[in-house]
PDB file of C-alpha atoms in Angstrom:
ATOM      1  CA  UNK Z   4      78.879 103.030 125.034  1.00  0.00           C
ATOM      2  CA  UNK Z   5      77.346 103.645 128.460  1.00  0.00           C
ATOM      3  CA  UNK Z   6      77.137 101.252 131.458  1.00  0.00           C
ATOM      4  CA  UNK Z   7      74.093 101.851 133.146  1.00  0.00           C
ATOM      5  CA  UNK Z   8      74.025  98.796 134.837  1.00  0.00           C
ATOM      6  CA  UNK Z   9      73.331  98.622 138.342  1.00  0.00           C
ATOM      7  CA  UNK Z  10      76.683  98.355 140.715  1.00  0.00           C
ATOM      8  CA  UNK Z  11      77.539  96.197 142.967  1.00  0.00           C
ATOM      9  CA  UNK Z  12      78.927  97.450 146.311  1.00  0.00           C
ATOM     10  CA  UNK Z  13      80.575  95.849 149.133  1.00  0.00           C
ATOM     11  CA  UNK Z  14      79.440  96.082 152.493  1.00  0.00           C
ATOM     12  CA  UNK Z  15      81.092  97.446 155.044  1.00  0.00           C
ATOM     13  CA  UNK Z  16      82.170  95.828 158.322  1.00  0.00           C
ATOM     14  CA  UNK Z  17      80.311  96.424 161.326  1.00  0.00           C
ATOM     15  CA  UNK Z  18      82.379  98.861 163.581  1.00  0.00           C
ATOM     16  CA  UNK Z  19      81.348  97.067 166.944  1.00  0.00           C
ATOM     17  CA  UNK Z  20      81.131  93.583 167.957  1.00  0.00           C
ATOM     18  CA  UNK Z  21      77.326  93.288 167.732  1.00  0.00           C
ATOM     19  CA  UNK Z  22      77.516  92.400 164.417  1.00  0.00           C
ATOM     20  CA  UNK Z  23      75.679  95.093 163.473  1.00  0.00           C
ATOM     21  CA  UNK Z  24      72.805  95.400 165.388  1.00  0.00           C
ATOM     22  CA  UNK Z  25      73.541  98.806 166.808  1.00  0.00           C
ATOM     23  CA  UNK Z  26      74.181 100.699 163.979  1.00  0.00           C
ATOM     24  CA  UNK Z  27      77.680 102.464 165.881  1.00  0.00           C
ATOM     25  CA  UNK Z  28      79.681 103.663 163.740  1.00  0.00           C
ATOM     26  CA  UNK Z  29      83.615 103.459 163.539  1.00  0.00           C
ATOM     27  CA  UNK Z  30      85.301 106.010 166.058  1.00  0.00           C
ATOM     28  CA  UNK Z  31      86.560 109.129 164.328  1.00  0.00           C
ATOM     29  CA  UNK Z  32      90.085 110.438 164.010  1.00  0.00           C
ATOM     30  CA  UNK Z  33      88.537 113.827 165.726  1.00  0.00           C
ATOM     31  CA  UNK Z  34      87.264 111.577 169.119  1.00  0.00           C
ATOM     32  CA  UNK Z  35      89.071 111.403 171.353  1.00  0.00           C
ATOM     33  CA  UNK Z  36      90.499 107.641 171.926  1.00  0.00           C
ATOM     34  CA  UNK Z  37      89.062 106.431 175.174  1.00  0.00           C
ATOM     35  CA  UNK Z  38      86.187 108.677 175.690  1.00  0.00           C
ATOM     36  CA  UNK Z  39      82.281 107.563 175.587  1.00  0.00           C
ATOM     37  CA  UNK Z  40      80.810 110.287 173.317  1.00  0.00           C
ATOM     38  CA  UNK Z  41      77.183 110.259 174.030  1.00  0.00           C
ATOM     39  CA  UNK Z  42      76.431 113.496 172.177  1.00  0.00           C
ATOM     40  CA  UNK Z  43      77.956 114.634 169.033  1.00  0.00           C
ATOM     41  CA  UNK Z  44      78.286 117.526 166.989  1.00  0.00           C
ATOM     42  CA  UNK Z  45      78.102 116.539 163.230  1.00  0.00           C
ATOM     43  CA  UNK Z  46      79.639 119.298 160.421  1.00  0.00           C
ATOM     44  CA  UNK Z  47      82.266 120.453 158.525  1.00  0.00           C
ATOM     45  CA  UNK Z  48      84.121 122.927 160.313  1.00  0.00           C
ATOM     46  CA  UNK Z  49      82.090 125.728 159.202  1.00  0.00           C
ATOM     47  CA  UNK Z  50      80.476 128.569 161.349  1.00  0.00           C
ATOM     48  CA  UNK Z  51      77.421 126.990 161.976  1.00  0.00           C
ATOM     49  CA  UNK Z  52      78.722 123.738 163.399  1.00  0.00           C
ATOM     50  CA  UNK Z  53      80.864 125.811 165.763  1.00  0.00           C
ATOM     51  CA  UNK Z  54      77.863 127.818 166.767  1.00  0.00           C
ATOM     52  CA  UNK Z  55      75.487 124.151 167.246  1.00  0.00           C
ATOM     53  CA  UNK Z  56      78.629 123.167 169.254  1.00  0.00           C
ATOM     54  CA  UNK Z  57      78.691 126.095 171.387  1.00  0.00           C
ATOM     55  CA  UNK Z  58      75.095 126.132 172.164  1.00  0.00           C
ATOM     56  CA  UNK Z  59      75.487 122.229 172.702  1.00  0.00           C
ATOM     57  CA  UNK Z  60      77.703 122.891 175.364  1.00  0.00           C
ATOM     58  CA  UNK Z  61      76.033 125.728 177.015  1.00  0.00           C
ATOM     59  CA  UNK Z  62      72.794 123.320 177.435  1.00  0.00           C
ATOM     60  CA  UNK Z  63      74.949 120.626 178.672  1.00  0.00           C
ATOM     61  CA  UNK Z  64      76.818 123.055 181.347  1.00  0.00           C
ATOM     62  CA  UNK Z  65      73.148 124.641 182.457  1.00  0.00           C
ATOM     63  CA  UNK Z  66      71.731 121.081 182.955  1.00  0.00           C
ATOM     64  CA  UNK Z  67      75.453 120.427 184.854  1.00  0.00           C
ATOM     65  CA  UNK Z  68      75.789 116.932 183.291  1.00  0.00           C
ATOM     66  CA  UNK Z  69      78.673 115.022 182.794  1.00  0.00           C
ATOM     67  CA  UNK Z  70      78.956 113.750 179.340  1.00  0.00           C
ATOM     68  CA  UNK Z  71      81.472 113.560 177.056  1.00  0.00           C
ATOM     69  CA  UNK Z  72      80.531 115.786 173.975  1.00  0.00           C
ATOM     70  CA  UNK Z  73      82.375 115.444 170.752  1.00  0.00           C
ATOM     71  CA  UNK Z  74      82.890 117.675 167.408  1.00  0.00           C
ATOM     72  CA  UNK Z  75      83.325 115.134 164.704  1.00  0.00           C
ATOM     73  CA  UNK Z  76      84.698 116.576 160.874  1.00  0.00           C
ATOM     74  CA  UNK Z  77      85.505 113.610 159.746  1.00  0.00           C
ATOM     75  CA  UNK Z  78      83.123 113.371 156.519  1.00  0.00           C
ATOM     76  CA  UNK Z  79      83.114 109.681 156.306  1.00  0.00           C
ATOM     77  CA  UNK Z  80      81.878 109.462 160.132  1.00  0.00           C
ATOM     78  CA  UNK Z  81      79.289 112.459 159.154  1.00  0.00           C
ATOM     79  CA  UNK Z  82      77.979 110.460 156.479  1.00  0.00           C
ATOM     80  CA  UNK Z  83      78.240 106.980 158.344  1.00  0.00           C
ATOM     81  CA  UNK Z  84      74.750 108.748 160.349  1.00  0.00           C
ATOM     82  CA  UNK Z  85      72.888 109.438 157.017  1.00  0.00           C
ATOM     83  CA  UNK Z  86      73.280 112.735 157.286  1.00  0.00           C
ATOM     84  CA  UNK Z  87      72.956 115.353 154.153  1.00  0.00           C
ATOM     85  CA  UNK Z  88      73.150 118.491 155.730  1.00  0.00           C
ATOM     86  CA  UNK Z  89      75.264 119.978 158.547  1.00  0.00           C
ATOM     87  CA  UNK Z  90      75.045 120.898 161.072  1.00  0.00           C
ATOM     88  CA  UNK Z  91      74.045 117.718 162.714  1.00  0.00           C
ATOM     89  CA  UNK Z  92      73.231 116.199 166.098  1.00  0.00           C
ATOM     90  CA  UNK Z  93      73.647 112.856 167.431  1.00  0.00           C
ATOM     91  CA  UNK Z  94      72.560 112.055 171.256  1.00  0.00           C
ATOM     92  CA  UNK Z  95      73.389 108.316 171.875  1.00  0.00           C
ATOM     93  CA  UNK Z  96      73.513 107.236 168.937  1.00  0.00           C
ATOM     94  CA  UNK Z  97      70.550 108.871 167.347  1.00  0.00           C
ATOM     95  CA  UNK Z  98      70.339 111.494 164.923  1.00  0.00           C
ATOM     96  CA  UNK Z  99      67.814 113.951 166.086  1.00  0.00           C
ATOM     97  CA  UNK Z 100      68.741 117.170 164.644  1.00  0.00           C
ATOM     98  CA  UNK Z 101      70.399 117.831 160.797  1.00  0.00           C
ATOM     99  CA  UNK Z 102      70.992 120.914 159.063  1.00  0.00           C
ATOM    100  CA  UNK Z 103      69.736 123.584 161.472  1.00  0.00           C
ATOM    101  CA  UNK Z 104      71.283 125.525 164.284  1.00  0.00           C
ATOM    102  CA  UNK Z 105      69.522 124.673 167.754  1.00  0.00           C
ATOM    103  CA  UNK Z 106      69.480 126.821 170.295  1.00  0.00           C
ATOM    104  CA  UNK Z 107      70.263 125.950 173.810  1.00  0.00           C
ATOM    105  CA  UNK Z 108      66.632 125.451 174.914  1.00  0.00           C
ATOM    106  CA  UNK Z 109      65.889 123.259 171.897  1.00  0.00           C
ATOM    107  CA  UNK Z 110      68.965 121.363 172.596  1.00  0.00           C
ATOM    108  CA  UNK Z 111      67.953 121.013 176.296  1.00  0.00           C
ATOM    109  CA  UNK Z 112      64.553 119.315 175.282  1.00  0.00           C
ATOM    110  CA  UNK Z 113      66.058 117.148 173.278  1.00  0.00           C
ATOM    111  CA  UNK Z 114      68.502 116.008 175.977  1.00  0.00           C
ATOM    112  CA  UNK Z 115      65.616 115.648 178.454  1.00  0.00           C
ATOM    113  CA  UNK Z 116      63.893 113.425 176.214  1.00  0.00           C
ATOM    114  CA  UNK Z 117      66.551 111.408 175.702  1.00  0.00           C
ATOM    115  CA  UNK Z 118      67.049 110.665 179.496  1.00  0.00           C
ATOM    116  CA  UNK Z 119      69.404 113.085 180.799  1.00  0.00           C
TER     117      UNK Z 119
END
């Protein structure tokens, strides 16, 4: 009657050439083509993700870098970094912030610590 057999899933290809290794995942359809994002703004759309975005780029305009910063939607990118809860933070790569709203200083000290 029911299946509760385990399921089999097929693996996804590796976005990069690597094969892998990296753990990059494919490019969204809200990044823009061409760009290196190095920090990214993880969320739905809601008011909270604009407000980690805003503060995102007020800590990257007070430390004056030069980086590319992205706003990605897309859900299956969102979920592609493991995250559960927006909003959600991603500096090269890494997640280091989910489901709270940093302020700039926070964000700051996370960018320092990342090399920046």
């Amino acid at each position: 009657m029911f299946d509760f057999r385990k399921k089999k899933y097929a693996m996804a290809e590796p976005a990069c050439t690597c094969s892998g290794a990296c753990k990059a995942p494919a490019p969204s359809k809200d990044s823009q083509p061409g760009t290196d994002s190095r920090i990214l703004v993880l969320g739905s759309g809601c008011k909270s993700c604009h407000t980690l975005y805003e503060n995102t780029l007020a800590a990257v305009q007070a430390m004056n870098l030069d980086i590319s910063l992205s706003y990605i939607t897309d859900l299956e990118t969102v979920l592609s970094y493991g995250v559960m809860r927006t909003p959600a933070l991603v500096i090269n790569g890494q997640l280091v912030s989910a489901g709270k709203i940093l302020r700039p200083g926070e964000i700051r000290i996370l960018l320092e610590k990342a090399g920046f």
